[in-house]
Short mmCIF file of C-alpha atoms and ligand atoms in Angstrom, two decimals:
data_model
loop_
_atom_site.label_atom_id
_atom_site.label_comp_id
_atom_site.label_asym_id
_atom_site.label_seq_id
_atom_site.Cartn_x
_atom_site.Cartn_y
_atom_site.Cartn_z
CA MET A 1447 -0.68 17.95 -24.76
CA LYS A 1448 -2.61 15.09 -24.07
CA LYS A 1449 -5.19 15.23 -20.96
CA ILE A 1450 -4.29 11.87 -18.71
CA THR A 1451 -6.97 10.06 -16.93
CA TYR A 1452 -4.93 8.89 -14.14
CA LEU A 1453 -6.89 5.47 -12.67
CA ASP A 1454 -3.45 4.31 -10.77
CA HIS A 1455 -3.40 5.48 -7.59
CA ALA A 1456 -2.37 2.48 -5.63
CA ALA A 1457 1.05 2.80 -7.45
CA THR A 1458 1.95 6.32 -7.02
CA THR A 1459 -0.31 9.61 -6.22
CA PRO A 1460 0.82 13.66 -7.49
CA VAL A 1461 1.77 15.64 -4.76
CA ARG A 1462 -0.83 18.03 -3.91
CA PRO A 1463 -0.19 21.84 -4.35
CA GLU A 1464 -0.52 22.31 -1.00
CA VAL A 1465 2.04 20.27 -0.11
CA LEU A 1466 4.72 21.08 -2.55
CA LYS A 1467 4.22 25.10 -1.64
CA ALA A 1468 4.78 23.63 2.31
CA MET A 1469 8.49 21.44 0.84
CA LEU A 1470 10.11 24.32 -1.04
CA PRO A 1471 11.61 26.56 1.11
CA TRP A 1472 13.06 23.40 2.65
CA PHE A 1473 15.33 23.17 -0.26
CA SER A 1474 16.63 25.86 -0.64
CA GLU A 1475 15.65 28.77 2.70
CA ASN A 1476 15.65 26.80 4.75
CA TYR A 1477 18.97 24.34 4.53
CA GLY A 1478 20.52 23.88 8.01
CA ASN A 1479 21.07 20.11 9.31
CA PRO A 1480 18.64 19.35 12.17
CA SER A 1481 21.86 18.17 13.92
CA SER A 1482 23.40 21.57 13.77
CA LEU A 1483 23.07 23.56 17.16
CA TYR A 1484 22.83 27.26 15.12
CA SER A 1485 19.26 28.52 14.77
CA ILE A 1486 18.75 27.24 11.49
CA GLY A 1487 19.43 23.43 11.98
CA ARG A 1488 17.07 24.18 14.87
CA GLU A 1489 14.61 25.49 12.78
CA SER A 1490 15.10 22.09 10.39
CA LYS A 1491 14.77 19.90 13.66
CA GLY A 1492 11.49 22.23 14.96
CA THR A 1493 10.04 21.28 11.02
CA ILE A 1494 10.99 17.72 11.35
CA ALA A 1495 9.30 17.21 14.73
CA LYS A 1496 5.98 19.11 13.70
CA ALA A 1497 5.63 16.67 10.33
CA ARG A 1498 6.22 13.32 13.22
CA GLU A 1499 3.23 14.62 15.27
CA GLN A 1500 1.20 15.99 11.75
CA LEU A 1501 1.42 11.45 11.29
CA ALA A 1502 1.56 10.50 14.66
CA ARG A 1503 -2.14 12.49 14.74
CA LEU A 1504 -3.18 10.52 11.97
CA VAL A 1505 -2.24 7.17 12.65
CA ASN A 1506 -3.35 8.09 16.31
CA ALA A 1507 -0.02 7.18 17.54
CA PRO A 1508 2.72 9.21 20.24
CA ALA A 1509 4.42 11.15 18.34
CA ASP A 1510 7.69 10.17 19.39
CA ARG A 1511 6.66 6.37 18.85
CA VAL A 1512 7.11 7.70 14.48
CA PHE A 1513 10.49 6.80 13.04
CA PHE A 1514 11.05 8.37 9.61
CA THR A 1515 12.51 6.27 6.64
CA GLY A 1516 13.46 6.71 3.10
CA CYS A 1517 10.44 5.12 2.02
CA GLY A 1518 7.89 2.51 2.22
CA THR A 1519 10.31 -0.63 1.04
CA GLU A 1520 12.90 0.59 3.59
CA ALA A 1521 10.17 0.88 6.73
CA ASP A 1522 8.97 -3.27 5.43
CA ASN A 1523 12.85 -3.92 5.81
CA TRP A 1524 13.30 -2.09 8.62
CA ALA A 1525 10.45 -3.52 10.66
CA VAL A 1526 11.10 -8.00 8.98
CA LYS A 1527 14.99 -7.58 9.74
CA GLY A 1528 15.00 -5.70 12.61
CA THR A 1529 13.05 -7.68 14.83
CA ALA A 1530 14.27 -11.10 13.29
CA PHE A 1531 17.91 -9.11 14.36
CA ALA A 1532 16.54 -8.51 17.70
CA ASN A 1533 14.66 -11.21 18.77
CA SER A 1534 16.54 -14.54 16.76
CA GLY A 1535 17.26 -15.64 20.90
CA LYS A 1536 14.18 -16.49 21.34
CA GLY A 1537 13.45 -18.28 18.07
CA LYS A 1538 13.93 -17.95 14.33
CA HIS A 1539 10.32 -18.80 12.64
CA ILE A 1540 8.48 -15.21 10.82
CA ILE A 1541 4.94 -15.47 9.44
CA VAL A 1542 3.84 -13.57 6.40
CA SER A 1543 0.74 -13.92 4.26
CA ALA A 1544 1.14 -15.02 0.36
CA ILE A 1545 -0.03 -11.46 -0.48
CA GLU A 1546 2.22 -9.14 1.31
CA HIS A 1547 3.71 -6.66 -1.30
CA HIS A 1548 7.57 -7.75 -2.65
CA ALA A 1549 8.75 -5.20 0.75
CA VAL A 1550 7.41 -7.89 3.15
CA LEU A 1551 7.51 -10.78 0.88
CA ASP A 1552 10.95 -10.50 -0.69
CA THR A 1553 12.25 -9.12 2.67
CA ALA A 1554 10.99 -12.34 4.41
CA GLU A 1555 12.55 -14.15 2.07
CA SER A 1556 16.23 -12.93 2.28
CA LEU A 1557 15.77 -13.87 6.05
CA HIS A 1558 15.60 -17.91 4.84
CA GLY A 1559 19.51 -18.18 4.18
CA LEU A 1560 20.10 -16.77 7.77
CA GLY A 1561 18.79 -20.05 9.45
CA PHE A 1562 15.02 -18.32 9.82
CA ASP A 1563 12.14 -20.23 8.89
CA ILE A 1564 9.46 -18.20 7.39
CA THR A 1565 5.68 -19.43 6.98
CA ILE A 1566 3.55 -18.04 4.35
CA LEU A 1567 -0.05 -17.89 4.95
CA PRO A 1568 -2.32 -18.53 2.87
CA VAL A 1569 -5.21 -16.19 1.86
CA ASP A 1570 -9.46 -17.36 1.10
CA ARG A 1571 -10.47 -16.39 -2.38
CA TYR A 1572 -10.78 -12.82 -1.84
CA GLY A 1573 -7.72 -12.46 -0.37
CA LEU A 1574 -8.42 -12.34 3.36
CA VAL A 1575 -6.42 -13.78 6.21
CA ASP A 1576 -8.25 -16.49 8.37
CA PRO A 1577 -7.09 -15.64 12.09
CA ASP A 1578 -7.46 -19.21 12.46
CA THR A 1579 -5.45 -20.60 10.23
CA LEU A 1580 -2.75 -18.41 11.65
CA LYS A 1581 -3.17 -19.21 15.34
CA HIS A 1582 -2.44 -22.60 14.38
CA ALA A 1583 0.75 -21.56 12.45
CA ILE A 1584 2.45 -19.67 15.59
CA ARG A 1585 4.73 -22.15 17.14
CA ASP A 1586 7.05 -21.45 20.20
CA ASP A 1587 9.45 -20.17 18.01
CA THR A 1588 7.42 -17.23 16.19
CA ILE A 1589 8.58 -13.91 16.49
CA LEU A 1590 6.54 -12.40 13.87
CA VAL A 1591 3.91 -12.01 12.02
CA SER A 1592 3.51 -9.71 9.35
CA VAL A 1593 -0.01 -9.03 7.48
CA MET A 1594 -0.63 -6.07 5.61
CA HIS A 1595 -4.21 -3.82 6.64
CA ALA A 1596 -4.89 -3.55 3.04
CA ASN A 1597 -3.72 -5.16 -0.38
CA ASN A 1598 -2.54 -2.88 -2.89
CA GLU A 1599 -3.73 -5.34 -5.67
CA VAL A 1600 -7.15 -5.77 -5.08
CA GLY A 1601 -7.71 -3.79 -2.16
CA THR A 1602 -8.75 -6.33 0.30
CA ILE A 1603 -9.02 -5.47 4.04
CA GLU A 1604 -7.13 -7.56 6.18
CA PRO A 1605 -8.55 -8.43 9.64
CA ALA A 1606 -5.83 -6.96 11.53
CA ALA A 1607 -7.44 -6.26 14.75
CA GLU A 1608 -8.19 -9.72 15.07
CA ILE A 1609 -4.87 -10.88 14.28
CA SER A 1610 -2.96 -8.68 16.33
CA ALA A 1611 -5.15 -10.03 19.53
CA ILE A 1612 -3.88 -13.83 18.72
CA CYS A 1613 -0.03 -12.20 18.53
CA ARG A 1614 -0.82 -10.27 21.97
CA ASP A 1615 -1.88 -13.41 23.39
CA LYS A 1616 0.73 -15.36 22.34
CA GLY A 1617 3.51 -12.73 22.75
CA VAL A 1618 4.21 -12.31 19.25
CA ILE A 1619 5.08 -9.25 17.26
CA PHE A 1620 2.69 -7.82 15.11
CA HIS A 1621 3.83 -6.17 11.98
CA VAL A 1622 0.89 -4.15 9.41
CA ASP A 1623 2.25 -2.45 6.08
CA ALA A 1624 -0.50 -0.05 5.88
CA VAL A 1625 1.37 2.07 3.00
CA GLN A 1626 -2.24 1.45 0.98
CA THR A 1627 -4.18 2.70 3.62
CA VAL A 1628 -2.45 5.27 6.05
CA GLY A 1629 -4.06 8.45 4.70
CA ASN A 1630 -6.61 6.79 2.41
CA TYR A 1631 -8.59 4.95 5.05
CA PRO A 1632 -8.81 5.48 8.64
CA VAL A 1633 -5.97 3.60 10.65
CA ASP A 1634 -5.71 3.88 14.67
CA VAL A 1635 -2.54 2.00 15.76
CA ASP A 1636 -4.40 1.15 18.80
CA GLU A 1637 -7.77 -0.40 17.59
CA LEU A 1638 -5.44 -2.04 15.15
CA GLY A 1639 -3.28 -3.03 18.09
CA CYS A 1640 0.00 -3.69 15.85
CA ASP A 1641 3.28 -3.33 17.07
CA LEU A 1642 4.81 -2.24 14.06
CA LEU A 1643 3.26 0.10 10.94
CA SER A 1644 4.73 1.17 7.68
CA ALA A 1645 3.65 3.64 5.84
CA SER A 1646 4.90 5.90 2.49
CA GLY A 1647 4.49 9.84 2.15
CA HIS A 1648 3.66 9.20 -2.38
CA LYS A 1649 0.41 6.84 -1.34
CA LEU A 1650 -1.29 9.74 0.10
CA TYR A 1651 -0.35 12.91 -2.10
CA GLY A 1652 2.52 13.36 -0.42
CA PRO A 1653 6.57 13.70 -2.06
CA LYS A 1654 8.12 10.01 -3.57
CA GLY A 1655 11.65 8.63 -1.38
CA VAL A 1656 10.09 9.62 2.59
CA GLY A 1657 8.19 6.85 4.11
CA ALA A 1658 7.88 5.78 8.26
CA LEU A 1659 7.55 3.08 10.60
CA PHE A 1660 5.43 3.05 13.77
CA ILE A 1661 7.85 1.20 16.74
CA ARG A 1662 5.27 0.81 19.63
CA LYS A 1663 7.01 1.51 23.27
CA GLY A 1664 8.72 -1.80 24.71
CA THR A 1665 8.91 -3.76 20.53
CA ARG A 1666 12.56 -5.11 20.56
CA ILE A 1667 13.71 -4.35 17.19
CA LYS A 1668 17.45 -3.36 15.32
CA SER A 1669 18.31 -0.52 13.68
CA ARG A 1670 18.65 -0.82 10.13
CA LEU A 1671 21.04 1.70 9.13
CA ASN A 1672 24.03 3.06 11.73
CA GLY A 1673 25.80 6.29 11.88
CA GLY A 1674 24.45 9.66 13.22
CA GLY A 1675 21.72 9.84 16.08
CA GLN A 1676 18.90 11.01 14.13
CA GLU A 1677 15.50 9.29 14.87
CA ARG A 1678 16.79 8.86 18.25
CA ASN A 1679 19.16 7.26 17.01
CA ARG A 1680 17.39 4.32 14.88
CA ARG A 1681 17.54 5.18 11.65
CA ALA A 1682 20.90 7.19 11.24
CA GLY A 1683 21.12 9.69 8.01
CA THR A 1684 20.76 13.28 7.42
CA GLU A 1685 17.30 13.05 7.25
CA ASN A 1686 15.05 14.44 4.51
CA ILE A 1687 13.51 17.42 5.38
CA ALA A 1688 11.39 18.49 2.05
CA GLY A 1689 10.33 15.52 2.14
CA ILE A 1690 9.08 15.00 5.68
CA VAL A 1691 7.57 18.52 5.88
CA GLY A 1692 5.58 16.88 2.94
CA PHE A 1693 4.98 13.80 4.62
CA GLY A 1694 4.00 15.62 7.38
CA LYS A 1695 1.09 18.31 5.51
CA ALA A 1696 0.00 15.76 3.39
CA ALA A 1697 -1.08 13.47 7.12
CA GLU A 1698 -2.90 17.27 7.83
CA LEU A 1699 -4.70 17.75 4.82
CA ALA A 1700 -5.97 13.88 5.03
CA ILE A 1701 -6.75 14.29 8.65
CA GLU A 1702 -9.47 16.69 7.08
CA GLU A 1703 -10.81 15.23 4.12
CA MET A 1704 -10.09 11.32 4.30
CA ARG A 1705 -13.79 10.32 5.19
CA GLY A 1706 -15.14 12.82 2.31
CA ALA A 1707 -12.39 11.49 -0.47
CA MET A 1708 -13.71 7.69 0.87
CA GLU A 1709 -17.26 8.53 0.20
CA ARG A 1710 -16.98 10.21 -3.62
CA SER A 1711 -14.42 7.28 -4.56
CA SER A 1712 -16.29 4.69 -3.58
CA LYS A 1713 -19.72 6.03 -5.37
CA LEU A 1714 -17.13 6.46 -8.71
CA ARG A 1715 -15.47 3.13 -8.36
CA ASP A 1716 -19.01 1.78 -7.89
CA ARG A 1717 -19.93 3.27 -11.16
CA LEU A 1718 -17.08 1.90 -13.01
CA ARG A 1719 -17.83 -0.94 -11.88
CA ASP A 1720 -21.31 -1.46 -12.51
CA GLY A 1721 -20.63 -0.16 -16.09
CA ILE A 1722 -17.81 -2.61 -17.34
CA LEU A 1723 -20.32 -5.50 -15.49
CA GLU A 1724 -23.14 -4.48 -18.20
CA ARG A 1725 -21.60 -3.62 -20.94
CA ILE A 1726 -18.42 -6.33 -21.03
CA PRO A 1727 -19.20 -9.63 -20.92
CA ASP A 1728 -17.16 -12.26 -18.87
CA VAL A 1729 -15.64 -10.09 -16.25
CA ARG A 1730 -14.97 -11.06 -13.03
CA LEU A 1731 -14.21 -9.05 -9.86
CA ASN A 1732 -11.23 -9.63 -8.12
CA GLY A 1733 -11.05 -8.79 -4.34
CA HIS A 1734 -14.21 -8.81 -1.83
CA PRO A 1735 -17.08 -7.89 -2.10
CA THR A 1736 -17.08 -5.03 0.90
CA LYS A 1737 -14.13 -5.68 2.78
CA GLN A 1738 -11.91 -3.37 0.31
CA LEU A 1739 -10.82 -0.32 -0.06
CA PRO A 1740 -13.00 2.36 -1.28
CA ASN A 1741 -11.12 3.42 -4.47
CA ASN A 1742 -9.65 0.22 -5.71
CA LEU A 1743 -11.53 -2.30 -8.39
CA ASN A 1744 -9.10 -4.60 -9.89
CA VAL A 1745 -11.32 -7.13 -12.52
CA SER A 1746 -10.49 -10.25 -14.88
CA ILE A 1747 -11.14 -10.05 -18.36
CA GLU A 1748 -11.36 -13.60 -19.60
CA GLY A 1749 -9.79 -13.93 -22.82
CA ILE A 1750 -7.36 -11.32 -23.27
CA GLU A 1751 -3.61 -10.30 -22.15
CA GLY A 1752 -4.05 -7.64 -19.37
CA GLU A 1753 -0.68 -6.63 -20.73
CA SER A 1754 -2.46 -5.63 -24.47
CA ILE A 1755 -5.09 -3.85 -22.47
CA LEU A 1756 -3.44 -1.48 -20.47
CA LEU A 1757 -1.10 -0.50 -23.80
CA ARG A 1758 -4.58 -0.01 -25.50
CA LEU A 1759 -5.57 2.29 -22.63
CA ASP A 1760 -2.41 3.87 -22.22
CA MET A 1761 -3.06 4.86 -25.96
CA LYS A 1762 -6.13 7.03 -25.36
CA GLY A 1763 -4.59 8.64 -21.86
CA ILE A 1764 -5.82 5.99 -19.54
CA CYS A 1765 -3.21 4.32 -17.01
CA ALA A 1766 -4.26 1.41 -15.74
CA SER A 1767 -2.18 -1.25 -14.28
CA THR A 1768 -2.20 -5.31 -14.17
CA GLY A 1769 -1.20 -6.99 -11.33
CA SER A 1770 1.28 -4.42 -9.26
CA ALA A 1771 3.32 -1.32 -10.41
CA CYS A 1772 6.34 -3.21 -9.66
CA THR A 1773 5.58 -6.56 -11.56
CA THR A 1774 4.53 -5.01 -15.09
CA GLY A 1775 7.22 -6.00 -17.51
CA ASN A 1776 7.42 -8.92 -15.67
CA LEU A 1777 4.59 -11.44 -17.82
CA GLU A 1778 4.37 -13.78 -14.37
CA PRO A 1779 0.99 -13.48 -13.09
CA SER A 1780 0.10 -11.33 -9.78
CA HIS A 1781 1.02 -13.24 -6.92
CA VAL A 1782 -1.96 -11.87 -5.09
CA LEU A 1783 -4.53 -13.43 -7.90
CA LEU A 1784 -2.85 -16.71 -7.48
CA ALA A 1785 -2.78 -16.61 -4.21
CA MET A 1786 -6.04 -15.92 -4.05
CA GLY A 1787 -6.79 -19.64 -6.40
CA ILE A 1788 -7.41 -17.87 -9.15
CA PRO A 1789 -6.37 -19.62 -12.75
CA HIS A 1790 -3.42 -18.99 -14.77
CA GLU A 1791 -4.86 -17.61 -17.74
CA ILE A 1792 -7.79 -15.83 -15.90
CA CYS A 1793 -4.84 -14.00 -13.72
CA HIS A 1794 -3.35 -12.41 -17.01
CA GLY A 1795 -6.35 -10.71 -17.99
CA SER A 1796 -6.55 -9.19 -14.82
CA GLN A 1797 -6.54 -4.96 -14.54
CA ARG A 1798 -6.39 -2.94 -11.31
CA PHE A 1799 -8.33 1.33 -11.67
CA THR A 1800 -7.52 2.82 -8.52
CA LEU A 1801 -9.05 6.35 -8.49
CA GLY A 1802 -7.86 9.10 -6.61
CA ARG A 1803 -9.49 12.76 -4.71
CA ALA A 1804 -9.47 14.36 -8.51
CA THR A 1805 -10.85 11.90 -10.12
CA THR A 1806 -13.81 12.71 -11.88
CA GLN A 1807 -17.45 10.99 -13.23
CA GLU A 1808 -16.54 12.27 -16.96
CA GLU A 1809 -13.37 10.39 -16.37
CA ILE A 1810 -15.11 7.16 -15.42
CA ASP A 1811 -17.34 7.12 -18.16
CA TYR A 1812 -14.82 7.96 -20.36
CA THR A 1813 -13.35 4.57 -19.31
CA VAL A 1814 -15.91 2.12 -19.40
CA ASP A 1815 -16.02 3.42 -23.05
CA ALA A 1816 -12.86 2.84 -23.79
CA LEU A 1817 -12.46 -0.30 -22.26
CA GLU A 1818 -15.75 -1.15 -23.66
CA GLU A 1819 -14.48 -0.61 -27.47
CA ILE A 1820 -10.64 -2.40 -26.10
CA VAL A 1821 -11.89 -5.39 -25.42
CA LYS A 1822 -14.27 -6.24 -28.60
CA THR A 1823 -11.31 -5.35 -30.65
CA LEU A 1824 -9.25 -7.90 -28.62
CA ARG A 1825 -11.34 -10.44 -28.27
CA ALA A 1826 -12.21 -10.50 -31.66
CA MET A 1827 -8.56 -10.99 -32.73
CA SER A 1828 -8.18 -13.57 -29.70
CA PRO A 1829 -8.01 -17.33 -30.18
CA MET A 1830 -8.57 -17.15 -26.17
CA TYR A 1831 -11.74 -15.79 -26.34
CA GLN A 1832 -13.67 -18.45 -28.40
CA ARG A 1833 -17.44 -18.21 -26.28
CA ASN A 1834 -19.37 -15.51 -29.31
CA ALA A 1835 -17.12 -16.73 -32.18
C1 PLP B 2695 4.07 1.55 -2.61
C2 PLP B 2695 3.76 0.41 -1.54
C3 PLP B 2695 4.98 -0.13 -0.96
C4 PLP B 2695 5.85 0.83 -0.90
O1 PLP B 2695 6.79 1.86 -0.48
P1 PLP B 2695 7.65 2.61 -1.56
O2 PLP B 2695 7.43 3.98 -0.64
O3 PLP B 2695 7.21 2.77 -2.75
O4 PLP B 2695 9.04 2.22 -0.79
C5 PLP B 2695 4.90 -0.95 0.18
N1 PLP B 2695 3.88 -1.62 0.69
C6 PLP B 2695 2.68 -1.43 -0.50
C7 PLP B 2695 1.52 -2.57 0.17
C8 PLP B 2695 2.72 -0.26 -1.37
O5 PLP B 2695 1.52 0.18 -1.60
#
């Protein structure tokens, strides 16, 4: 099999062996339904409680405020629609940032037809929300503000604590999509001051198909899935026990290893960035120079198409991304880069590299070599790139 250089950890991460090992018995040997009263059911219930504590510890939340969902997308949908429907008596105005994941943006837009008024908050050239602009956008009928902790495309880290102080002052619920940060960058629900926070298992070396929503005590929010009494009557449906166990185990490992992983990543990321800037002309960096996730590098390579670069990288076994995984295959430029004011033609040449815990220096050097060669070849054929012609 061809060796894969995987630099797309913002899209998903591999399940760690320790995580898989913890999950396996819960598919077959320990199959009891946690709602059943006999012993194997009680065991399932106990293991869910343990996973809830592991995840709660990672984000410094009380365990009984963490609710498991079917994915990060479901947690985002629950946060936005659940608060909208529970608080519509107070008002019908919702504010979301322009660079939210589609799980938040499209959910907010879906409420538009139901009489809700949505304000899309602009960002600056680095992708930052300005707390002052937010303050002025809040109205008497505003019920929810949703701003992500760190952006999945450019890695920009938002001023969540400042935003939460404003929301608290105005009595508005604050949701944070922390899917990119939980397990990869410190998250503390009290420091962030948020009322709601979304996470997803597969972005921190856990399995796909499991997410979670933190709900601060006293936050008015309606359930989105009705049925059985699971998740303390908040989210019906027989639990994905193996998935939840894996999510918990991944959270536990992250508590021990996150700091070291961040340090390693940021060194390798800087090496990748410096290598690209030294060897390839006409490259722009996207995202904030310091308020950025340590594993993210997003560049715009002028005069060529991101998709062409991506396919040629793939032929060399390198997995990267142009725009976000959800919009790949869609030739519209990324809504995040456009919101940052980057011109259309430059957006088209954007490439995202997101490093992981197993990324090596050899892989980084191989990627710089490969990219240099690919860019030379593509630019030589590109009518859009005239500079040295
Ligand atoms: C991946 C991601 C999601 C969606 O999570 P899923 O578990 O894949 O549904 C939501 N928000 C952000 C910022 C993400 O990166």
